[in-house]
Each structure stands twice: as C-alpha cells, then as structure tokens.
Short mmCIF file of C-alpha atoms and ligand atoms in Angstrom, two decimals:
data_model
loop_
_atom_site.label_atom_id
_atom_site.label_comp_id
_atom_site.label_asym_id
_atom_site.label_seq_id
_atom_site.Cartn_x
_atom_site.Cartn_y
_atom_site.Cartn_z
CA MET T 1 6.92 25.95 5.94
CA ALA T 2 8.78 23.37 8.06
CA GLU T 3 12.08 23.79 9.65
CA VAL T 4 14.18 20.63 10.22
CA LYS T 5 17.15 21.23 12.69
CA ILE T 6 19.99 18.53 12.82
CA ILE T 7 22.65 18.98 15.38
CA LYS T 8 25.80 16.97 14.75
CA SER T 9 26.21 16.00 18.48
CA CYS T 10 22.56 14.85 19.11
CA LYS T 11 23.06 11.20 18.53
CA ILE T 12 20.24 8.66 18.91
CA GLY T 13 22.21 5.46 18.41
CA LYS T 14 23.83 3.34 15.94
CA ILE T 15 21.83 2.23 12.96
CA GLU T 16 22.56 -1.54 12.93
CA ARG T 17 22.42 -3.42 9.62
CA THR T 18 20.19 -5.84 11.19
CA LEU T 19 17.45 -3.01 10.96
CA PHE T 20 17.30 -3.89 7.11
CA SER T 21 16.05 -7.43 7.60
CA SER T 22 13.09 -9.28 6.20
CA PHE T 23 10.94 -12.45 6.35
CA ILE T 24 10.17 -15.41 4.30
CA GLU T 25 7.40 -17.73 5.68
CA HIS T 26 6.27 -20.93 4.10
CA MET T 27 2.92 -19.19 3.34
CA GLY T 28 1.08 -18.85 0.26
CA ARG T 29 3.52 -18.07 -2.71
CA ALA T 30 6.42 -16.92 -0.69
CA VAL T 31 8.50 -20.08 -1.18
CA TYR T 32 6.71 -22.36 -3.63
CA GLY T 33 6.03 -20.14 -6.62
CA GLY T 34 7.79 -17.26 -5.13
CA ILE T 35 11.59 -17.69 -4.36
CA TYR T 36 11.38 -21.27 -5.64
CA ASP T 37 9.79 -22.31 -8.92
CA PRO T 38 11.71 -24.83 -10.88
CA ALA T 39 9.14 -24.52 -13.74
CA SER T 40 9.86 -20.89 -14.35
CA ASN T 41 12.05 -19.60 -17.23
CA TYR T 42 14.00 -17.66 -14.53
CA ALA T 43 14.89 -20.84 -12.41
CA ASP T 44 18.49 -21.53 -11.70
CA SER T 45 19.80 -24.93 -11.38
CA ASN T 46 18.45 -25.24 -7.92
CA GLY T 47 15.11 -24.12 -8.94
CA PHE T 48 15.52 -20.66 -7.43
CA ARG T 49 14.08 -17.66 -9.44
CA ASN T 50 17.14 -15.45 -10.60
CA ASP T 51 14.79 -12.51 -11.10
CA VAL T 52 13.79 -12.71 -7.54
CA ILE T 53 17.48 -13.18 -6.21
CA GLU T 54 18.46 -9.92 -8.27
CA LEU T 55 15.74 -7.94 -6.69
CA VAL T 56 16.25 -9.24 -3.06
CA LYS T 57 20.11 -8.78 -3.50
CA ASP T 58 19.61 -5.09 -4.23
CA LEU T 59 17.58 -4.69 -1.04
CA ASN T 60 20.88 -5.11 0.85
CA LEU T 61 19.28 -7.26 3.38
CA SER T 62 21.03 -8.23 6.66
CA LEU T 63 18.78 -11.09 8.16
CA ILE T 64 15.81 -13.12 6.79
CA ARG T 65 13.54 -14.53 9.42
CA TYR T 66 12.42 -18.09 8.47
CA PRO T 67 10.49 -20.49 8.16
CA GLY T 68 7.40 -18.51 9.88
CA GLY T 69 5.25 -16.74 10.98
CA ASN T 70 2.29 -18.70 12.15
CA PHE T 71 3.58 -21.50 9.92
CA LEU T 72 6.27 -22.18 12.38
CA SER T 73 4.15 -23.25 15.16
CA GLY T 74 3.16 -26.46 13.42
CA TYR T 75 6.38 -27.11 11.55
CA ASP T 76 8.53 -29.98 12.24
CA TRP T 77 11.97 -29.18 10.64
CA LYS T 78 12.87 -32.73 10.48
CA ASP T 79 10.43 -33.19 7.76
CA GLY T 80 12.56 -30.81 5.63
CA ILE T 81 15.94 -32.62 5.57
CA GLY T 82 17.48 -35.62 3.60
CA ALA T 83 16.51 -36.98 0.43
CA VAL T 84 13.73 -34.74 -1.09
CA GLU T 85 11.78 -37.66 -2.73
CA ASN T 86 11.48 -39.13 0.96
CA ARG T 87 10.06 -36.01 2.69
CA PRO T 88 6.60 -36.19 3.86
CA ALA T 89 3.87 -33.70 2.52
CA LYS T 90 1.95 -32.45 5.58
CA LEU T 91 -0.96 -30.12 6.23
CA ASP T 92 -0.12 -26.67 7.33
CA LEU T 93 -2.95 -25.75 9.70
CA ALA T 94 -1.79 -22.12 10.05
CA TRP T 95 -2.64 -21.14 6.39
CA ALA T 96 -4.59 -24.22 5.18
CA GLN T 97 -2.13 -25.11 2.67
CA LEU T 98 -0.13 -28.31 1.80
CA GLU T 99 3.61 -28.24 2.77
CA PRO T 100 5.50 -30.47 0.40
CA ASN T 101 8.77 -29.90 2.38
CA THR T 102 10.82 -29.67 -0.79
CA ILE T 103 12.43 -26.68 0.71
CA GLY T 104 13.93 -27.16 4.12
CA VAL T 105 16.60 -25.57 6.16
CA LEU T 106 19.65 -26.62 3.95
CA GLU T 107 17.98 -25.58 0.60
CA PHE T 108 16.93 -22.24 2.25
CA ASN T 109 20.45 -21.81 3.41
CA LYS T 110 21.76 -22.10 -0.14
CA TRP T 111 19.29 -19.54 -1.33
CA ILE T 112 20.05 -17.09 1.38
CA LYS T 113 23.69 -17.18 0.58
CA GLU T 114 22.81 -16.23 -3.10
CA VAL T 115 21.15 -13.11 -1.77
CA GLY T 116 23.98 -12.24 0.76
CA ALA T 117 21.86 -12.39 3.95
CA GLN T 118 21.71 -14.46 7.01
CA ILE T 119 19.04 -16.79 8.46
CA MET T 120 17.02 -15.42 11.59
CA MET T 121 15.94 -18.93 12.49
CA GLY T 122 12.59 -19.69 14.15
CA VAL T 123 12.14 -22.60 16.45
CA ASN T 124 8.64 -24.05 16.87
CA MET T 125 7.33 -23.20 20.54
CA GLY T 126 3.78 -24.52 19.63
CA THR T 127 3.73 -28.10 18.64
CA GLY T 128 7.52 -28.12 19.22
CA THR T 129 9.54 -28.99 22.22
CA PRO T 130 12.81 -27.50 23.66
CA LYS T 131 14.42 -30.82 22.52
CA ASP T 132 13.38 -30.26 18.77
CA ALA T 133 14.76 -26.88 19.16
CA ALA T 134 18.07 -28.02 20.66
CA GLU T 135 18.42 -30.60 17.77
CA LEU T 136 18.05 -28.08 15.29
CA THR T 137 20.83 -25.91 16.70
CA GLU T 138 22.99 -28.82 16.84
CA TYR T 139 22.08 -29.81 13.18
CA CYS T 140 22.81 -26.24 11.90
CA ASN T 141 25.72 -25.11 14.29
CA HIS T 142 27.49 -28.03 15.72
CA PRO T 143 30.72 -28.82 13.78
CA SER T 144 30.82 -32.73 13.83
CA GLU T 145 30.86 -36.02 15.64
CA THR T 146 27.23 -35.98 17.05
CA TYR T 147 24.36 -37.74 15.44
CA TRP T 148 22.78 -34.34 14.19
CA ALA T 149 25.97 -32.69 13.13
CA GLU T 150 27.16 -35.86 11.12
CA LEU T 151 23.60 -36.02 9.67
CA ARG T 152 23.97 -32.48 8.25
CA LYS T 153 27.38 -33.36 6.81
CA ALA T 154 25.76 -36.47 5.20
CA HIS T 155 23.10 -34.02 3.79
CA GLY T 156 25.88 -32.17 2.00
CA GLU T 157 26.78 -29.40 4.45
CA SER T 158 30.15 -30.13 5.88
CA ALA T 159 30.75 -26.79 7.58
CA PRO T 160 28.33 -25.75 10.25
CA LEU T 161 25.83 -23.10 9.06
CA LYS T 162 26.73 -20.74 12.06
CA VAL T 163 23.20 -19.51 12.34
CA GLU T 164 23.57 -16.69 14.82
CA TYR T 165 20.05 -15.22 15.32
CA TRP T 166 17.20 -17.39 16.60
CA CYS T 167 13.65 -16.64 17.39
CA LEU T 168 11.81 -18.55 20.22
CA GLY T 169 8.61 -19.22 18.61
CA ASN T 170 6.12 -16.62 16.76
CA GLU T 171 3.10 -14.67 18.31
CA MET T 172 2.62 -17.25 21.10
CA ASP T 173 -0.04 -14.71 22.70
CA GLY T 174 -2.40 -14.99 19.78
CA LYS T 175 -5.38 -17.39 19.69
CA TRP T 176 -4.71 -17.97 15.98
CA GLN T 177 -1.42 -19.45 16.85
CA ILE T 178 -1.16 -23.29 16.74
CA CYS T 179 -0.85 -24.20 20.52
CA SER T 180 -1.03 -20.63 21.78
CA MET T 181 -0.37 -20.27 25.56
CA ASN T 182 -0.35 -17.80 28.46
CA ALA T 183 2.54 -15.64 29.25
CA GLU T 184 3.61 -17.70 32.32
CA LYS T 185 3.59 -20.97 30.15
CA TYR T 186 5.45 -19.46 27.15
CA GLY T 187 7.95 -17.65 29.46
CA LYS T 188 8.86 -21.06 31.16
CA LYS T 189 9.20 -22.93 27.84
CA ALA T 190 11.17 -20.08 26.24
CA LEU T 191 13.71 -19.97 29.02
CA GLU T 192 14.21 -23.76 29.01
CA THR T 193 14.56 -23.64 25.27
CA ALA T 194 17.04 -20.68 25.42
CA LYS T 195 19.25 -22.49 27.97
CA MET T 196 19.54 -25.56 25.60
CA ILE T 197 20.15 -23.54 22.47
CA ARG T 198 22.96 -21.65 24.23
CA TRP T 199 24.53 -24.57 25.70
CA ILE T 200 25.01 -25.88 22.28
CA ASP T 201 26.17 -22.74 20.81
CA PRO T 202 27.13 -19.83 23.21
CA ASN T 203 27.49 -17.37 20.20
CA VAL T 204 23.75 -17.34 19.48
CA LYS T 205 21.46 -14.11 19.87
CA LEU T 206 18.00 -15.12 20.82
CA THR T 207 14.65 -13.33 20.72
CA VAL T 208 11.59 -14.12 22.73
CA CYS T 209 8.00 -13.29 21.67
CA GLY T 210 6.67 -9.98 22.84
CA SER T 211 3.09 -9.05 22.12
CA SER T 212 1.85 -9.50 18.58
CA GLY T 213 0.36 -6.13 18.44
CA SER T 214 -0.96 -3.30 20.82
CA THR T 215 -4.63 -4.38 20.36
CA MET T 216 -4.04 -7.64 22.05
CA PRO T 217 -5.93 -7.87 25.36
CA THR T 218 -2.70 -9.14 27.09
CA TYR T 219 -0.62 -6.22 25.88
CA PRO T 220 1.71 -5.07 27.37
CA GLU T 221 1.39 -7.37 30.47
CA TRP T 222 2.50 -10.29 28.27
CA ASP T 223 5.90 -8.63 27.53
CA ARG T 224 6.54 -8.03 31.24
CA VAL T 225 5.81 -11.65 32.36
CA VAL T 226 7.72 -13.07 29.33
CA LEU T 227 10.69 -10.90 30.07
CA GLU T 228 10.54 -11.62 33.83
CA HIS T 229 11.11 -15.41 33.15
CA THR T 230 13.72 -14.91 30.41
CA TYR T 231 15.56 -11.74 30.89
CA ASP T 232 19.01 -13.18 31.71
CA ASN T 233 19.01 -15.65 29.00
CA ILE T 234 17.92 -13.71 25.89
CA ASP T 235 18.88 -10.75 24.00
CA TYR T 236 15.87 -9.24 22.12
CA LEU T 237 12.25 -9.01 22.74
CA SER T 238 10.28 -9.22 19.59
CA LEU T 239 7.30 -6.70 18.62
CA HIS T 240 4.99 -7.06 15.61
CA LYS T 241 2.97 -4.38 14.07
CA TYR T 242 0.97 -3.93 10.90
CA TYR T 243 -1.15 -0.75 9.72
CA GLU T 244 -4.05 -1.36 7.35
CA PHE T 245 -6.38 0.89 5.27
CA PRO T 246 -8.50 -1.75 3.57
CA ASP T 247 -10.95 0.36 1.80
CA PHE T 248 -9.27 3.28 0.12
CA ASP T 249 -11.19 6.32 1.88
CA LYS T 250 -10.10 9.57 0.45
CA SER T 251 -11.44 11.33 3.48
CA ARG T 252 -9.15 9.33 5.85
CA VAL T 253 -5.91 9.56 4.05
CA SER T 254 -4.30 11.83 6.69
CA ASP T 255 -5.40 9.53 9.40
CA PHE T 256 -3.73 6.58 7.70
CA LEU T 257 -0.57 8.75 7.15
CA ALA T 258 -0.34 9.18 10.98
CA SER T 259 0.32 5.54 11.62
CA PHE T 260 3.91 6.22 12.45
CA VAL T 261 2.45 8.12 15.70
CA ASP T 262 1.10 4.97 17.02
CA PHE T 263 4.12 2.83 15.87
CA ASP T 264 6.37 5.25 17.90
CA ALA T 265 4.19 4.85 21.03
CA PHE T 266 4.20 1.04 20.52
CA ILE T 267 8.10 0.92 20.43
CA ARG T 268 8.36 3.22 23.47
CA THR T 269 5.97 0.85 25.40
CA GLY T 270 8.17 -2.00 24.41
CA GLN T 271 11.39 -0.25 25.62
CA ALA T 272 9.66 0.93 28.80
CA THR T 273 8.75 -2.60 29.54
CA VAL T 274 12.27 -3.83 28.93
CA GLU T 275 13.60 -1.07 31.25
CA TYR T 276 10.93 -1.94 33.91
CA VAL T 277 12.16 -5.42 34.12
CA LYS T 278 15.82 -4.49 33.85
CA THR T 279 15.30 -2.50 36.89
CA LEU T 280 13.25 -5.09 38.74
CA LYS T 281 15.98 -7.72 38.17
CA ARG T 282 18.85 -5.21 39.14
CA SER T 283 20.41 -6.25 35.97
CA ASP T 284 23.36 -4.77 34.10
CA LYS T 285 22.41 -6.43 31.00
CA GLN T 286 20.57 -4.67 28.29
CA ILE T 287 17.82 -6.33 26.19
CA TYR T 288 17.00 -4.65 22.78
CA LEU T 289 13.84 -4.66 20.53
CA SER T 290 13.42 -6.78 17.62
CA VAL T 291 10.42 -5.40 15.42
CA ASP T 292 10.63 -8.54 13.44
CA GLU T 293 7.38 -8.00 11.62
CA TRP T 294 6.35 -4.69 10.45
CA ASN T 295 4.56 -3.41 7.37
CA VAL T 296 1.35 -2.13 5.90
CA TRP T 297 -1.16 -4.91 5.58
CA HIS T 298 -4.61 -4.72 4.28
CA THR T 299 -6.05 -7.67 6.10
CA LYS T 300 -9.13 -8.09 3.70
CA GLU T 301 -7.04 -9.44 0.76
CA GLY T 302 -6.40 -13.32 0.35
CA SER T 303 -8.35 -15.48 2.89
CA CYS T 304 -7.64 -18.97 3.87
CA ASP T 305 -11.01 -19.98 2.58
CA GLU T 306 -9.69 -20.27 -1.09
CA ASP T 307 -7.61 -22.94 -2.51
CA ARG T 308 -7.29 -25.04 0.60
CA TRP T 309 -4.73 -27.61 0.95
CA VAL T 310 -2.57 -27.04 -2.08
CA VAL T 311 1.00 -26.03 -2.43
CA GLY T 312 1.39 -22.25 -2.96
CA PRO T 313 -2.05 -21.05 -2.84
CA LYS T 314 -2.45 -17.22 -2.98
CA ARG T 315 -2.49 -15.74 0.45
CA ILE T 316 -2.52 -12.11 1.43
CA GLU T 317 -0.99 -10.99 -1.86
CA ASN T 318 -1.40 -7.08 -1.15
CA ARG T 319 -1.00 -4.78 -4.13
CA TYR T 320 0.71 -1.63 -2.51
CA THR T 321 -0.26 1.77 -3.54
CA ALA T 322 1.75 4.99 -3.53
CA LEU T 323 0.08 5.92 -0.32
CA ASP T 324 0.98 2.73 1.38
CA ALA T 325 4.70 3.39 0.43
CA VAL T 326 4.52 6.86 1.97
CA VAL T 327 3.11 5.41 5.21
CA PHE T 328 5.61 2.67 4.95
CA SER T 329 8.38 5.26 4.84
CA SER T 330 7.30 6.97 8.04
CA LEU T 331 7.18 3.55 9.79
CA MET T 332 10.78 2.92 8.63
CA MET T 333 11.91 6.23 9.72
CA THR T 334 10.34 5.75 13.21
CA LEU T 335 12.65 2.66 13.50
CA PHE T 336 15.54 4.96 12.81
CA ASN T 337 14.22 7.43 15.32
CA HIS T 338 14.45 4.61 17.92
CA ALA T 339 17.80 3.45 16.82
CA ASP T 340 19.10 3.26 20.61
CA CYS T 341 16.72 0.40 21.45
CA VAL T 342 15.59 -1.17 18.16
CA LYS T 343 18.38 -3.23 16.79
CA ILE T 344 16.55 -5.65 14.57
CA ALA T 345 13.59 -4.98 12.14
CA CYS T 346 12.06 -7.43 9.56
CA LEU T 347 10.10 -6.04 6.78
CA ALA T 348 7.16 -8.65 6.67
CA GLN T 349 7.28 -10.23 4.28
CA LEU T 350 9.51 -10.31 1.18
CA VAL T 351 8.24 -12.18 -1.85
CA ASN T 352 4.45 -12.19 -2.82
CA VAL T 353 3.02 -12.39 0.67
CA ILE T 354 2.53 -8.68 1.81
CA ALA T 355 5.74 -8.19 0.15
CA PRO T 356 7.92 -5.62 -1.78
CA ILE T 357 8.48 -8.08 -4.58
CA LEU T 358 5.96 -9.85 -6.83
CA VAL T 359 6.30 -12.67 -9.11
CA GLU T 360 3.80 -14.60 -11.22
CA GLY T 361 4.54 -17.25 -13.84
CA ASP T 362 7.01 -16.13 -16.57
CA ASN T 363 6.61 -12.35 -15.90
CA HIS T 364 9.73 -10.79 -14.59
CA ALA T 365 9.75 -10.11 -10.85
CA ILE T 366 8.58 -6.54 -10.11
CA ARG T 367 9.05 -4.11 -7.41
CA GLN T 368 6.01 -2.89 -5.57
CA SER T 369 5.80 0.63 -4.21
CA ILE T 370 7.06 -0.17 -0.85
CA TYR T 371 10.35 -1.68 -2.30
CA TYR T 372 11.64 1.89 -2.84
CA PRO T 373 11.55 3.40 0.49
CA PHE T 374 13.06 0.29 2.07
CA TRP T 375 15.78 0.40 -0.69
CA ALA T 376 16.54 3.96 0.23
CA GLY T 377 16.76 3.10 3.79
CA SER T 378 18.89 0.23 3.46
CA HIS T 379 21.34 2.00 1.23
CA TYR T 380 21.28 5.54 2.69
CA ALA T 381 20.72 5.14 6.43
CA ASN T 382 24.25 4.32 7.59
CA GLY T 383 26.26 5.03 10.75
CA LEU T 384 24.38 6.86 13.60
CA ALA T 385 20.89 8.10 13.74
CA LEU T 386 20.51 11.71 14.65
CA ARG T 387 17.82 13.53 16.47
CA THR T 388 15.77 15.89 14.14
CA PHE T 389 13.99 18.74 15.52
CA CYS T 390 11.15 19.58 13.22
CA GLU T 391 9.02 22.82 13.49
CA CYS T 392 5.94 22.58 11.18
CA ALA T 393 2.15 22.83 11.38
CA HIS T 394 0.44 19.83 13.09
CA TYR T 395 -2.99 18.05 12.51
CA LYS T 396 -5.26 15.92 14.68
CA ALA T 397 -5.65 12.33 13.07
CA GLU T 398 -8.18 9.76 14.24
CA PRO T 399 -7.38 7.75 16.15
CA TYR T 400 -3.58 8.73 16.72
CA GLY T 401 -4.00 12.32 17.53
CA ASP T 402 -1.49 15.01 17.18
CA THR T 403 0.55 14.54 14.00
CA PRO T 404 3.16 16.63 12.41
CA ASN T 405 2.65 17.61 8.77
CA VAL T 406 6.38 16.85 8.17
CA TYR T 407 8.08 13.89 9.67
CA SER T 408 11.74 13.56 9.58
CA ALA T 409 14.80 11.30 10.44
CA ALA T 410 18.43 11.58 9.88
CA THR T 411 21.61 9.61 9.81
CA TYR T 412 25.14 10.46 9.83
CA ASP T 413 28.13 8.16 8.84
CA GLU T 414 31.14 9.41 10.79
CA ASP T 415 33.54 7.33 8.54
CA SER T 416 32.30 8.67 5.14
CA GLY T 417 30.81 11.99 6.30
CA ASP T 418 27.53 11.01 4.57
CA ILE T 419 24.45 12.57 5.94
CA SER T 420 20.89 11.34 4.79
CA VAL T 421 17.70 13.37 5.78
CA PHE T 422 14.52 11.44 5.34
CA LEU T 423 11.39 13.58 4.96
CA VAL T 424 7.74 12.73 4.64
CA ASN T 425 5.32 15.30 3.88
CA ASN T 426 1.85 14.25 5.22
CA GLY T 427 0.05 17.30 3.95
CA ASN T 428 -1.77 17.44 0.56
CA GLN T 429 -0.01 20.53 -0.44
CA ASP T 430 3.61 21.39 -1.39
CA GLU T 431 5.50 21.86 1.63
CA SER T 432 8.85 24.17 1.60
CA ALA T 433 11.26 22.52 4.01
CA GLN T 434 14.34 24.30 5.46
CA ILE T 435 17.08 21.85 6.57
CA ARG T 436 19.48 23.27 9.03
CA LEU T 437 22.54 21.15 9.54
CA ILE T 438 24.33 22.44 12.64
CA ASP T 439 27.99 22.00 13.70
CA PHE T 440 29.07 20.12 10.55
CA GLU T 441 31.84 21.04 8.42
CA ASP T 442 32.10 21.77 4.77
CA LEU T 443 28.78 20.51 3.36
CA GLN T 444 28.16 19.32 -0.33
CA VAL T 445 24.74 18.13 -1.57
CA ILE T 446 24.99 14.55 -2.85
CA SER T 447 21.46 14.10 -4.13
CA SER T 448 17.79 14.62 -3.70
CA GLU T 449 15.64 11.56 -4.41
CA ARG T 450 11.99 10.52 -3.88
CA LEU T 451 9.09 8.25 -4.56
CA VAL T 452 7.66 9.02 -7.94
CA TYR T 453 4.01 8.50 -8.61
CA ASP T 454 0.93 10.39 -10.17
CA GLU T 455 -2.05 9.20 -7.89
CA LEU T 456 -2.13 8.04 -4.30
CA THR T 457 -3.93 4.83 -5.65
CA ASP T 458 -1.26 4.01 -8.16
CA VAL T 459 0.21 0.48 -7.99
CA ASN T 460 2.91 -1.33 -10.02
CA THR T 461 1.74 -4.18 -12.11
CA PHE T 462 3.22 -6.67 -14.55
CA GLU T 463 1.90 -4.71 -17.52
CA ASN T 464 3.06 -1.38 -15.99
CA PRO T 465 5.97 -2.16 -13.45
CA GLU T 466 7.35 1.06 -13.20
CA ARG T 467 4.28 3.32 -12.80
CA ILE T 468 5.58 4.17 -9.30
CA THR T 469 9.33 4.36 -9.04
CA TRP T 470 12.29 6.18 -7.40
CA GLY T 471 13.73 9.37 -8.99
CA ASN T 472 14.84 12.86 -8.75
CA GLY T 473 13.61 14.74 -5.64
CA GLY T 474 13.89 18.19 -6.83
CA HIS T 475 16.21 20.95 -6.45
CA ILE T 476 18.04 21.70 -3.17
CA THR T 477 18.92 25.36 -2.65
CA PRO T 478 21.89 26.05 -0.46
CA GLN T 479 21.37 29.12 1.71
CA GLY T 480 24.67 29.29 3.37
CA GLU T 481 25.79 28.19 6.92
CA GLY T 482 24.59 24.65 6.69
CA ASN T 483 21.00 25.75 5.58
CA PHE T 484 19.30 24.24 2.55
CA SER T 485 15.90 24.52 1.25
CA VAL T 486 13.84 21.83 -0.53
CA THR T 487 10.21 21.63 -1.75
CA LEU T 488 8.38 18.49 -0.59
CA PRO T 489 5.45 17.57 -3.07
CA PRO T 490 2.04 16.58 -1.44
CA ILE T 491 2.07 13.26 0.33
CA SER T 492 5.54 12.47 -0.32
CA PHE T 493 8.76 10.69 0.72
CA CYS T 494 12.22 12.27 -0.04
CA VAL T 495 15.70 11.52 0.78
CA VAL T 496 18.25 14.53 0.69
CA ARG T 497 21.82 13.58 0.92
CA PHE T 498 24.83 15.55 1.99
CA LYS T 499 28.59 14.91 2.49
CA GLU T 500 30.59 16.47 5.08
CA GLU T 501 34.06 17.02 3.69
CA ILE T 502 36.49 16.89 6.53
CA LYS T 503 40.11 17.03 5.20
CA GLY T 504 41.89 13.79 5.65
CA ARG T 505 38.83 11.79 6.31
CA ASN T 506 37.42 11.55 2.92
CA GLN T 507 40.62 10.99 1.08
CA LYS T 508 41.14 7.74 3.01
O1 LIG B 1 3.27 -12.04 8.17
C1 LIG B 1 2.09 -12.74 8.19
C2 LIG B 1 1.52 -13.32 9.47
O2 LIG B 1 1.40 -12.36 10.46
C3 LIG B 1 2.64 -14.15 10.36
O3 LIG B 1 2.60 -15.33 9.91
C4 LIG B 1 2.30 -13.99 11.70
O4 LIG B 1 3.41 -14.10 12.52
C5 LIG B 1 1.64 -12.64 11.70
O5 LIG B 1 0.38 -12.53 12.35
#
C-alpha cells in the first residue's frame, strides 16, 4: 500500500515546454535513412519521410538539438550550405561514417518547421573556432546586408531563422570527443564564443558543456571551473546522463529500476554547483540546467567497427523493452521533480539512434516502448510541478541504495485546472495506491492511463508494432475528500488525471 499526498500549495516550479525537447545528430541512420530518405515511399517532395514527421509531431516537441553530439566537434557547417551538388562529402571521425552534407542547416530548418519545433543549435568547439560559431549565428539570425546574411538569402531563406537556443560544443570533457580539452581551456573558449554570439544576437540563450556524466574523473570539478569562466555570459549548464542494462538479468531488474535515484543525485549536484558559483560570484543571475541528453542506452549495441565510412550506417539502434520504458518513465518524472532548476531536457535521440521512433525501408515508422511515457509527459505534464509526498515500502538497490517501491510526480495547470499524477510501481506485485489531493476544490477524474505490455522483455517490431502500447490504466475509486485509490500493476507506469472544477475558470 502506498499513500501519495499532493498539496496544492507545495509548488516545485514551472514545467517549461522546453523540458519536452529532443535531439537529432548526424549519426547512423538518424538523418540519412531516418528523417530524410528520398527513396522511400513515404518521402515528401523534400525527401523527408512523412511517417516520421507524423510520429514526431505527435510528441509535441519544443526544441530539437542539432547537429550533434560527438559529430558536432568535427563538423564544418559551411559544408552544408549552397547548391547540394557542390557540397563536399567528408569523413566523420566521431562515428566512422561518411557525411555527404546533403542535409545542412537550411534543410534541417525546413524539416523542423514541419514538426512544429525549434532548433537548439550546436556550435563546434572541437575543430571549430569562435569565429566559425559567430559566422553561423550571423548566417542564421542576422537580417540582411552582411556577407553571411545575404548568403542565407541567396540560399533561399530571406527571413532570419531566429534560432534562440545555442549549445557551446558537446561533451568537451570526454576523451572520445574530437579535440577534447580541459575545463580551463574550454571555459575560456566557450566564454569568447558566447560573447561573439551574443554581440550578434542579444536574444540568444546559451548553454555551456557541463560534465558528460557522473562517472567522469573530472566530475563535478569540470562544471565548477567552466561555470566560473562563463557564468555571466551563459544561461544554462548542460548535463548528460544515460542508464544501461545491456544483458537483461532478471535478478537485477529492481536495481535497474532504481536508476532514477542516481539521476536525482546527479541533478542535485549540478544544481549545487551552479549555486556555489553563483554565490562565489555574488551574482543575482540564475543559471538553469539543460539536461540535453538523457535516456536509457544499452551501450553494447551497434559499434563503429561495422560499415565504416558509408552514409547512414547502423549505429546504436537500441530496441527498447517494456522494462526500459518503465525506467525511462521515472527518469522523466525526476526531471519534473526538479522543475525549479531543470528548464531544458532533450530525449536523446529521436529517430533510429537510441530513439523512440524506428524506421526501415518501406515499413511505416514505429513507436518504440519509450515513445509512450514521453508522449504522456509532453501532453499531460502542464503548468506547475507539485511536490508529492509518498509513503510506501522501500528496497535497497545496487548500486544506488534506498529506493521507494512507488515513485511519483505531479503537475497542476492553474489555467485549466488539470492535475496529472505520474506513478511508477517498481515492485513486482500489484500495489494499491491511495492518491490524496489536498486543498483542491471540486475534483473530477479525467482518465487513468498506463503503459500496456505482457512481458518485461517485450519490444515493438515492424511485424508487431503495437505489442507495447498505451492504454487504460484501470479503475479509479473516489473515496471522498480528495482521496482516490488505484491499483498499480507490477513494474508499471501510470498517469492518473483529474480536473479541479473551479466555477468561472473552467468556463472561460
Ligand atoms: O547520443 C549519442 C552520443 O552520446 C552523443 O553523440 C554524445 O554527445 C553522447 O556521448
């Protein structure tokens, strides 16, 4: 039995729409053979796959980080502009593939408009210079009468793209990164780049690279040093985190389910580092966190030793199980539970490469298991995140320690009165949960929904694309005075939605 108390006045922070962002890298079959495949039956007149556009649109994304990833640190954006037939094919050293440069910034901009999102643009801080980054800003955002702005116009985009969100490089702390560097060097380079980008367009929002994971030997010192250099000139500190379970080991399922405990600690450390530097600098300015890569990633799958130097080789195409989707759900809920400091989060990635969407040849694109919890979050988590107080049994997980059997998060939209309660049952038995909504007015149940599957190892395939799906979450029993009970199936993710009927407001 679990009791989940939600008090109307216990607010964490606003759920920014940018929490529902994603990531497309020029990697594997994300771009070539993913969003873009002119040979496919589903291709539109630009070569973009309509079936992919349809599934991406329904995810209701805010930003899409582009063009990398590790790819970014060797990429020259100037190779991807102008007449396609004149663009050079280059080796991408990050993923041992061939980059034809058929898709560049303006083509991607066309695609992103189709899916209703905005670009979060990465600038190359590996082989690239601050000057390259400034020129990209000028090409994208300056209205006219300069070399780069006029070139964009000549390439068919008369209006500035107004790219608002920019990333100053990618994972520059990692030895795998092209031209990685230490925190001192990166901090200085990021600062000079930030100054130039902002001088060109004062409206931009800038993200610096924090640690690429908590297992890095330089973590979290890297973040402190980088922030000390850049604090006054940037807006977000980036954090990346993936969780894996490469060999499905039945005896360790509850350990994997505890991944959110570690994610929570990782975010708290990021926030503490921001607060430390803010205090050190006696600054009034608040920097927020951008968790711009997060997901489950079974690192074993898809190595760079296969299909080297071809366009669109298979790279890390994870098949996500039902268990992965439950772990993914509690990671997403952890973002909601830190809505006061996490303002951007990018599900990494979007199509084929560790992705919620898979495509292959003339098969219609399919939703992987992780698609559903993200969809539920992006549609149902609106307004404010509210603190949940959950009393339930706990267990000890390896290596993350104390873990509640039931994990919860809640949101409340003051405009519509919609309340969404997100619940994960980590236990392998039915759990009866009592939801207590305190200080709310007339409450109506809107729906109870959940991830539906048979076996933890189930996956969706092109032959059986809806083996795992989204469906009815079971009966909600009202018990008076804001109390409701629901039964959570073993290892499950459920969303229970209510409406607070306040006279006048809901009639608007
Ligand atoms: O998302 C796949 C890779 O993971 C990205 O290219 C890199 O930033 C991270 O290590």
